[in-house]
Amino acid sequence: MTTQPRPLPTDVVEARLNHLTDRSRRGALLPEEADQFAAHLRDLVRRLEDEEDTSRRLLAQRQEIAAERHAWEQRGDRAERVARSAARDAETALTARLTAEARVRELEAEVARLHEGEELRPDERTIPTPAQWLWLWNRATPTKRLEIAAAVIDDAARASRCFVGDHEGAIAHYRRRAEQAEDLLRVAHETSNQSEAERARATAEVARLTAGRAATA
């Protein structure tokens, strides 16, 4: 088995080519040296082509690596933007939840305050106490509350007018006048009954006397 001779280094080949070129210019190039010159020149061209191919492959690989790195950087940037956006959304959601929980606690406290002091009305046929009235008010519809409020305002206005006009005093005065009139009517009736009895006795006496005179005659 024969082994291929190792190729000479490029700098050695270039040095020999330069030497042979110089001899060729001076016309001192031997025939065997011309063959060597052609062989070295072909070897150098092949090496240059190989290096060019290698350079192109390396350049393509570098471009692929650069493109892949750029793609990874872009994906990393997108991932970072997504992470920052998710963090902002999470912070916003947390703030909204804490705000909602605080609002719920505030509303619960307000509801407890509104229901404080109320008492269930066991029998609807009875007049409600203030605590029972508060229980009914808190469970009434808005329309019913407006009706109750209008009735309360109307009753208050009537009570105010009665107080200013002393309606209770007037009622008591007229009640006394009515009682006095009833007493007078009773006395008059009794007097009328007594007069009728006296007239009946007198009539009977006259009739008796008249009958006695007729018998005497």
Short mmCIF file of N, CA and C in Angstrom, two decimals, residues 37-177:
data_model
loop_
_atom_site.label_atom_id
_atom_site.label_comp_id
_atom_site.label_asym_id
_atom_site.label_seq_id
_atom_site.Cartn_x
_atom_site.Cartn_y
_atom_site.Cartn_z
N PHE A 37 7.05 24.20 -11.87
CA PHE A 37 6.31 25.47 -11.78
C PHE A 37 4.82 25.27 -12.08
N ALA A 38 4.52 24.49 -13.15
CA ALA A 38 3.12 24.23 -13.50
C ALA A 38 2.42 23.43 -12.41
N ALA A 39 3.14 22.45 -11.88
CA ALA A 39 2.54 21.61 -10.83
C ALA A 39 2.26 22.45 -9.57
N HIS A 40 3.26 23.24 -9.18
CA HIS A 40 3.06 24.10 -8.00
C HIS A 40 1.94 25.12 -8.24
N LEU A 41 1.85 25.60 -9.47
CA LEU A 41 0.80 26.59 -9.76
C LEU A 41 -0.57 25.95 -9.68
N ARG A 42 -0.72 24.73 -10.24
CA ARG A 42 -2.02 24.03 -10.14
C ARG A 42 -2.37 23.72 -8.68
N ASP A 43 -1.34 23.32 -7.94
CA ASP A 43 -1.57 23.01 -6.52
C ASP A 43 -2.01 24.26 -5.75
N LEU A 44 -1.37 25.38 -6.09
CA LEU A 44 -1.73 26.63 -5.40
C LEU A 44 -3.14 27.07 -5.78
N VAL A 45 -3.49 26.92 -7.09
CA VAL A 45 -4.87 27.28 -7.50
C VAL A 45 -5.88 26.42 -6.80
N ARG A 46 -5.56 25.09 -6.71
CA ARG A 46 -6.51 24.20 -6.03
C ARG A 46 -6.67 24.58 -4.57
N ARG A 47 -5.53 24.91 -3.96
CA ARG A 47 -5.60 25.31 -2.55
C ARG A 47 -6.40 26.60 -2.38
N LEU A 48 -6.18 27.52 -3.32
CA LEU A 48 -6.94 28.78 -3.23
C LEU A 48 -8.45 28.52 -3.39
N GLU A 49 -8.78 27.61 -4.33
CA GLU A 49 -10.19 27.27 -4.51
C GLU A 49 -10.76 26.60 -3.26
N ASP A 50 -9.97 25.67 -2.69
CA ASP A 50 -10.43 25.01 -1.46
C ASP A 50 -10.62 26.01 -0.33
N GLU A 51 -9.64 26.92 -0.21
CA GLU A 51 -9.77 27.94 0.83
C GLU A 51 -10.96 28.84 0.59
N GLU A 52 -11.20 29.13 -0.71
CA GLU A 52 -12.36 29.96 -1.03
C GLU A 52 -13.66 29.24 -0.66
N ASP A 53 -13.70 27.91 -1.01
CA ASP A 53 -14.88 27.13 -0.63
C ASP A 53 -15.03 27.09 0.88
N THR A 54 -13.92 26.89 1.55
CA THR A 54 -13.97 26.85 3.02
C THR A 54 -14.42 28.20 3.57
N SER A 55 -13.93 29.26 2.96
CA SER A 55 -14.33 30.61 3.41
C SER A 55 -15.82 30.83 3.19
N ARG A 56 -16.30 30.36 2.01
CA ARG A 56 -17.73 30.52 1.75
C ARG A 56 -18.56 29.71 2.76
N ARG A 57 -18.11 28.48 3.05
CA ARG A 57 -18.84 27.66 4.03
C ARG A 57 -18.81 28.31 5.41
N LEU A 58 -17.64 28.79 5.76
CA LEU A 58 -17.52 29.46 7.07
C LEU A 58 -18.40 30.71 7.13
N LEU A 59 -18.39 31.45 5.99
CA LEU A 59 -19.23 32.64 5.95
C LEU A 59 -20.71 32.28 6.07
N ALA A 60 -21.12 31.22 5.36
CA ALA A 60 -22.52 30.78 5.44
C ALA A 60 -22.86 30.32 6.85
N GLN A 61 -21.90 29.57 7.45
CA GLN A 61 -22.13 29.12 8.83
C GLN A 61 -22.23 30.31 9.78
N ARG A 62 -21.32 31.29 9.58
CA ARG A 62 -21.39 32.48 10.44
C ARG A 62 -22.72 33.22 10.26
N GLN A 63 -23.15 33.30 8.98
CA GLN A 63 -24.43 33.97 8.73
C GLN A 63 -25.59 33.20 9.37
N GLU A 64 -25.55 31.87 9.26
CA GLU A 64 -26.59 31.06 9.89
C GLU A 64 -26.57 31.23 11.41
N ILE A 65 -25.34 31.20 11.95
CA ILE A 65 -25.22 31.39 13.41
C ILE A 65 -25.72 32.76 13.82
N ALA A 66 -25.36 33.78 13.00
CA ALA A 66 -25.80 35.14 13.32
C ALA A 66 -27.32 35.25 13.22
N ALA A 67 -27.89 34.63 12.17
CA ALA A 67 -29.35 34.67 12.02
C ALA A 67 -30.04 33.93 13.16
N GLU A 68 -29.47 32.77 13.52
CA GLU A 68 -30.07 32.02 14.64
C GLU A 68 -29.95 32.79 15.94
N ARG A 69 -28.77 33.41 16.13
CA ARG A 69 -28.60 34.21 17.35
C ARG A 69 -29.57 35.38 17.37
N HIS A 70 -29.75 36.00 16.20
CA HIS A 70 -30.71 37.11 16.11
C HIS A 70 -32.13 36.63 16.40
N ALA A 71 -32.45 35.44 15.85
CA ALA A 71 -33.78 34.88 16.12
C ALA A 71 -33.95 34.59 17.61
N TRP A 72 -32.90 34.02 18.21
CA TRP A 72 -32.98 33.76 19.65
C TRP A 72 -33.10 35.06 20.44
N GLU A 73 -32.36 36.08 20.00
CA GLU A 73 -32.47 37.38 20.69
C GLU A 73 -33.88 37.94 20.56
N GLN A 74 -34.44 37.80 19.33
CA GLN A 74 -35.81 38.29 19.14
C GLN A 74 -36.79 37.50 20.02
N ARG A 75 -36.61 36.16 20.02
CA ARG A 75 -37.49 35.35 20.88
C ARG A 75 -37.29 35.72 22.35
N GLY A 76 -36.03 35.98 22.70
CA GLY A 76 -35.78 36.40 24.08
C GLY A 76 -36.42 37.73 24.39
N ASP A 77 -36.32 38.67 23.41
CA ASP A 77 -36.97 39.97 23.61
C ASP A 77 -38.48 39.82 23.73
N ARG A 78 -39.05 38.97 22.83
CA ARG A 78 -40.50 38.75 22.92
C ARG A 78 -40.87 38.10 24.24
N ALA A 79 -40.07 37.12 24.66
CA ALA A 79 -40.34 36.46 25.94
C ALA A 79 -40.24 37.45 27.10
N GLU A 80 -39.25 38.34 27.02
CA GLU A 80 -39.10 39.35 28.07
C GLU A 80 -40.28 40.31 28.08
N ARG A 81 -40.71 40.72 26.85
CA ARG A 81 -41.87 41.61 26.78
C ARG A 81 -43.12 40.91 27.31
N VAL A 82 -43.28 39.63 26.94
CA VAL A 82 -44.43 38.88 27.44
C VAL A 82 -44.37 38.75 28.96
N ALA A 83 -43.17 38.49 29.48
CA ALA A 83 -43.02 38.37 30.92
C ALA A 83 -43.34 39.68 31.63
N ARG A 84 -42.84 40.81 31.05
CA ARG A 84 -43.14 42.10 31.66
C ARG A 84 -44.63 42.41 31.60
N SER A 85 -45.25 42.09 30.43
CA SER A 85 -46.69 42.32 30.31
C SER A 85 -47.47 41.45 31.29
N ALA A 86 -47.05 40.18 31.44
CA ALA A 86 -47.72 39.29 32.39
C ALA A 86 -47.56 39.81 33.81
N ALA A 87 -46.36 40.33 34.12
CA ALA A 87 -46.13 40.88 35.46
C ALA A 87 -47.03 42.10 35.71
N ARG A 88 -47.14 42.97 34.68
CA ARG A 88 -48.03 44.12 34.84
C ARG A 88 -49.48 43.69 35.00
N ASP A 89 -49.89 42.70 34.19
CA ASP A 89 -51.28 42.21 34.31
C ASP A 89 -51.52 41.60 35.69
N ALA A 90 -50.53 40.84 36.18
CA ALA A 90 -50.68 40.23 37.50
C ALA A 90 -50.77 41.30 38.59
N GLU A 91 -49.94 42.35 38.45
CA GLU A 91 -49.98 43.44 39.43
C GLU A 91 -51.32 44.17 39.37
N THR A 92 -51.81 44.40 38.13
CA THR A 92 -53.11 45.05 37.98
C THR A 92 -54.22 44.20 38.57
N ALA A 93 -54.18 42.89 38.30
CA ALA A 93 -55.21 41.99 38.84
C ALA A 93 -55.15 41.95 40.36
N LEU A 94 -53.93 41.94 40.92
CA LEU A 94 -53.79 41.94 42.37
C LEU A 94 -54.35 43.22 42.97
N THR A 95 -54.03 44.35 42.34
CA THR A 95 -54.56 45.62 42.83
C THR A 95 -56.08 45.65 42.77
N ALA A 96 -56.64 45.16 41.64
CA ALA A 96 -58.09 45.12 41.50
C ALA A 96 -58.72 44.21 42.54
N ARG A 97 -58.08 43.05 42.80
CA ARG A 97 -58.64 42.13 43.80
C ARG A 97 -58.60 42.74 45.20
N LEU A 98 -57.48 43.37 45.53
CA LEU A 98 -57.38 44.00 46.85
C LEU A 98 -58.40 45.14 46.98
N THR A 99 -58.58 45.91 45.90
CA THR A 99 -59.58 46.98 45.92
C THR A 99 -60.98 46.42 46.09
N ALA A 100 -61.27 45.33 45.36
CA ALA A 100 -62.60 44.71 45.46
C ALA A 100 -62.83 44.14 46.86
N GLU A 101 -61.81 43.50 47.44
CA GLU A 101 -61.97 42.96 48.79
C GLU A 101 -62.21 44.08 49.80
N ALA A 102 -61.48 45.18 49.65
CA ALA A 102 -61.69 46.32 50.55
C ALA A 102 -63.10 46.88 50.39
N ARG A 103 -63.58 46.95 49.14
CA ARG A 103 -64.92 47.45 48.89
C ARG A 103 -65.98 46.51 49.48
N VAL A 104 -65.73 45.20 49.37
CA VAL A 104 -66.67 44.23 49.95
C VAL A 104 -66.73 44.39 51.47
N ARG A 105 -65.57 44.54 52.10
CA ARG A 105 -65.57 44.75 53.56
C ARG A 105 -66.30 46.04 53.92
N GLU A 106 -66.10 47.08 53.12
CA GLU A 106 -66.79 48.35 53.37
C GLU A 106 -68.31 48.20 53.24
N LEU A 107 -68.75 47.47 52.20
CA LEU A 107 -70.18 47.26 52.00
C LEU A 107 -70.77 46.38 53.09
N GLU A 108 -70.03 45.35 53.51
CA GLU A 108 -70.51 44.51 54.60
C GLU A 108 -70.68 45.31 55.88
N ALA A 109 -69.71 46.19 56.17
CA ALA A 109 -69.83 47.04 57.35
C ALA A 109 -71.02 47.98 57.23
N GLU A 110 -71.26 48.52 56.02
CA GLU A 110 -72.40 49.41 55.81
C GLU A 110 -73.72 48.67 55.99
N VAL A 111 -73.80 47.44 55.46
CA VAL A 111 -75.02 46.64 55.63
C VAL A 111 -75.25 46.33 57.11
N ALA A 112 -74.18 45.96 57.81
CA ALA A 112 -74.32 45.69 59.25
C ALA A 112 -74.80 46.94 60.00
N ARG A 113 -74.27 48.10 59.59
CA ARG A 113 -74.69 49.34 60.25
C ARG A 113 -76.16 49.63 59.98
N LEU A 114 -76.62 49.39 58.74
CA LEU A 114 -78.01 49.65 58.40
C LEU A 114 -78.97 48.71 59.14
N HIS A 115 -78.54 47.47 59.38
CA HIS A 115 -79.41 46.50 60.05
C HIS A 115 -79.27 46.52 61.57
N GLU A 116 -78.39 47.37 62.07
CA GLU A 116 -78.18 47.43 63.51
C GLU A 116 -79.44 47.95 64.22
N GLY A 117 -79.87 47.24 65.25
CA GLY A 117 -81.02 47.65 66.05
C GLY A 117 -82.36 47.14 65.56
N GLU A 118 -82.40 46.48 64.39
CA GLU A 118 -83.69 46.01 63.89
C GLU A 118 -84.12 44.73 64.60
N GLU A 119 -85.41 44.46 64.53
CA GLU A 119 -85.99 43.30 65.21
C GLU A 119 -87.10 42.72 64.33
N LEU A 120 -87.12 41.40 64.22
CA LEU A 120 -88.12 40.73 63.40
C LEU A 120 -89.52 40.94 63.98
N ARG A 121 -90.47 41.23 63.10
CA ARG A 121 -91.86 41.44 63.53
C ARG A 121 -92.59 40.09 63.51
N PRO A 122 -92.92 39.54 64.68
CA PRO A 122 -93.50 38.19 64.70
C PRO A 122 -94.94 38.13 64.19
N ASP A 123 -95.71 39.19 64.42
CA ASP A 123 -97.13 39.18 64.06
C ASP A 123 -97.43 40.44 63.27
N GLU A 124 -97.87 40.27 62.03
CA GLU A 124 -98.15 41.42 61.18
C GLU A 124 -99.42 42.16 61.59
N ARG A 125 -100.24 41.54 62.44
CA ARG A 125 -101.47 42.19 62.86
C ARG A 125 -101.25 43.20 63.98
N THR A 126 -100.10 43.18 64.56
CA THR A 126 -99.78 44.12 65.65
C THR A 126 -99.08 45.35 65.10
N ILE A 127 -99.14 46.42 65.89
CA ILE A 127 -98.43 47.64 65.52
C ILE A 127 -96.94 47.41 65.75
N PRO A 128 -96.09 47.66 64.75
CA PRO A 128 -94.66 47.37 64.92
C PRO A 128 -94.00 48.33 65.88
N THR A 129 -93.03 47.80 66.60
CA THR A 129 -92.17 48.64 67.44
C THR A 129 -91.17 49.37 66.54
N PRO A 130 -90.44 50.36 67.05
CA PRO A 130 -89.43 51.02 66.23
C PRO A 130 -88.42 50.05 65.62
N ALA A 131 -87.98 49.06 66.41
CA ALA A 131 -87.02 48.08 65.89
C ALA A 131 -87.65 47.22 64.80
N GLN A 132 -88.91 46.84 64.99
CA GLN A 132 -89.60 46.05 63.96
C GLN A 132 -89.88 46.90 62.71
N TRP A 133 -90.22 48.17 62.91
CA TRP A 133 -90.44 49.07 61.78
C TRP A 133 -89.15 49.21 60.96
N LEU A 134 -87.99 49.28 61.65
CA LEU A 134 -86.72 49.36 60.96
C LEU A 134 -86.46 48.09 60.16
N TRP A 135 -86.85 46.94 60.69
CA TRP A 135 -86.69 45.67 59.96
C TRP A 135 -87.53 45.69 58.69
N LEU A 136 -88.76 46.17 58.78
CA LEU A 136 -89.61 46.25 57.60
C LEU A 136 -89.06 47.24 56.58
N TRP A 137 -88.58 48.37 57.06
CA TRP A 137 -88.04 49.41 56.16
C TRP A 137 -86.83 48.88 55.39
N ASN A 138 -85.93 48.17 56.03
CA ASN A 138 -84.73 47.66 55.38
C ASN A 138 -85.03 46.61 54.33
N ARG A 139 -86.21 46.00 54.38
CA ARG A 139 -86.55 44.95 53.43
C ARG A 139 -87.64 45.39 52.45
N ALA A 140 -88.01 46.65 52.50
CA ALA A 140 -89.02 47.16 51.58
C ALA A 140 -88.37 47.50 50.24
N THR A 141 -89.19 47.46 49.18
CA THR A 141 -88.71 47.84 47.85
C THR A 141 -88.57 49.36 47.78
N PRO A 142 -87.79 49.87 46.81
CA PRO A 142 -87.67 51.33 46.68
C PRO A 142 -89.03 52.03 46.53
N THR A 143 -89.94 51.42 45.78
CA THR A 143 -91.28 52.03 45.61
C THR A 143 -92.02 52.09 46.94
N LYS A 144 -91.95 50.99 47.69
CA LYS A 144 -92.63 50.95 48.99
C LYS A 144 -92.01 51.97 49.95
N ARG A 145 -90.69 52.13 49.89
CA ARG A 145 -90.04 53.11 50.77
C ARG A 145 -90.51 54.52 50.44
N LEU A 146 -90.65 54.82 49.15
CA LEU A 146 -91.14 56.15 48.78
C LEU A 146 -92.57 56.35 49.28
N GLU A 147 -93.40 55.31 49.19
CA GLU A 147 -94.77 55.43 49.70
C GLU A 147 -94.77 55.66 51.21
N ILE A 148 -93.92 54.92 51.92
CA ILE A 148 -93.86 55.09 53.39
C ILE A 148 -93.35 56.49 53.73
N ALA A 149 -92.30 56.94 53.01
CA ALA A 149 -91.75 58.26 53.29
C ALA A 149 -92.80 59.34 53.02
N ALA A 150 -93.57 59.20 51.93
CA ALA A 150 -94.62 60.19 51.63
C ALA A 150 -95.68 60.20 52.72
N ALA A 151 -96.07 59.00 53.20
CA ALA A 151 -97.08 58.92 54.27
C ALA A 151 -96.57 59.54 55.57
N VAL A 152 -95.28 59.29 55.89
CA VAL A 152 -94.70 59.87 57.11
C VAL A 152 -94.67 61.39 57.01
N ILE A 153 -94.24 61.89 55.84
CA ILE A 153 -94.20 63.35 55.67
C ILE A 153 -95.60 63.94 55.77
N ASP A 154 -96.61 63.30 55.17
CA ASP A 154 -97.98 63.79 55.23
C ASP A 154 -98.50 63.78 56.66
N ASP A 155 -98.23 62.68 57.37
CA ASP A 155 -98.66 62.61 58.78
C ASP A 155 -97.98 63.68 59.62
N ALA A 156 -96.70 63.92 59.35
CA ALA A 156 -95.98 64.95 60.11
C ALA A 156 -96.57 66.33 59.83
N ALA A 157 -96.93 66.57 58.56
CA ALA A 157 -97.53 67.86 58.23
C ALA A 157 -98.88 68.04 58.92
N ARG A 158 -99.69 66.98 58.94
CA ARG A 158 -100.98 67.05 59.63
C ARG A 158 -100.78 67.28 61.12
N ALA A 159 -99.82 66.56 61.70
CA ALA A 159 -99.56 66.75 63.13
C ALA A 159 -99.12 68.17 63.41
N SER A 160 -98.29 68.73 62.50
CA SER A 160 -97.85 70.11 62.69
C SER A 160 -99.02 71.08 62.61
N ARG A 161 -99.89 70.85 61.63
CA ARG A 161 -101.07 71.72 61.52
C ARG A 161 -101.97 71.59 62.75
N CYS A 162 -102.13 70.37 63.24
CA CYS A 162 -102.95 70.17 64.45
C CYS A 162 -102.34 70.86 65.65
N PHE A 163 -100.99 70.80 65.75
CA PHE A 163 -100.34 71.44 66.88
C PHE A 163 -100.48 72.95 66.80
N VAL A 164 -100.25 73.50 65.60
CA VAL A 164 -100.35 74.95 65.44
C VAL A 164 -101.79 75.42 65.64
N GLY A 165 -102.76 74.68 65.11
CA GLY A 165 -104.16 75.07 65.24
C GLY A 165 -104.83 74.62 66.52
N ASP A 166 -104.08 73.96 67.39
CA ASP A 166 -104.63 73.47 68.66
C ASP A 166 -105.90 72.65 68.40
N HIS A 167 -105.79 71.72 67.46
CA HIS A 167 -106.96 70.90 67.14
C HIS A 167 -107.38 70.04 68.32
N GLU A 168 -106.42 69.58 69.09
CA GLU A 168 -106.80 68.76 70.25
C GLU A 168 -107.59 69.58 71.26
N GLY A 169 -107.14 70.83 71.47
CA GLY A 169 -107.89 71.69 72.39
C GLY A 169 -109.29 71.96 71.87
N ALA A 170 -109.39 72.21 70.55
CA ALA A 170 -110.71 72.46 69.96
C ALA A 170 -111.61 71.24 70.09
N ILE A 171 -111.04 70.06 69.86
CA ILE A 171 -111.83 68.83 70.00
C ILE A 171 -112.32 68.66 71.43
N ALA A 172 -111.42 68.93 72.39
CA ALA A 172 -111.83 68.81 73.79
C ALA A 172 -112.93 69.83 74.12
N HIS A 173 -112.81 71.07 73.58
CA HIS A 173 -113.83 72.11 73.82
C HIS A 173 -115.18 71.67 73.25
N TYR A 174 -115.16 71.19 71.99
CA TYR A 174 -116.43 70.77 71.39
C TYR A 174 -116.99 69.53 72.05
N ARG A 175 -116.11 68.71 72.58
CA ARG A 175 -116.62 67.54 73.30
C ARG A 175 -117.34 67.98 74.57
N ARG A 176 -116.75 68.95 75.27
CA ARG A 176 -117.43 69.48 76.47
C ARG A 176 -118.76 70.13 76.11
N ARG A 177 -118.77 70.90 75.00
CA ARG A 177 -120.03 71.53 74.55
C ARG A 177 -121.07 70.48 74.22
#
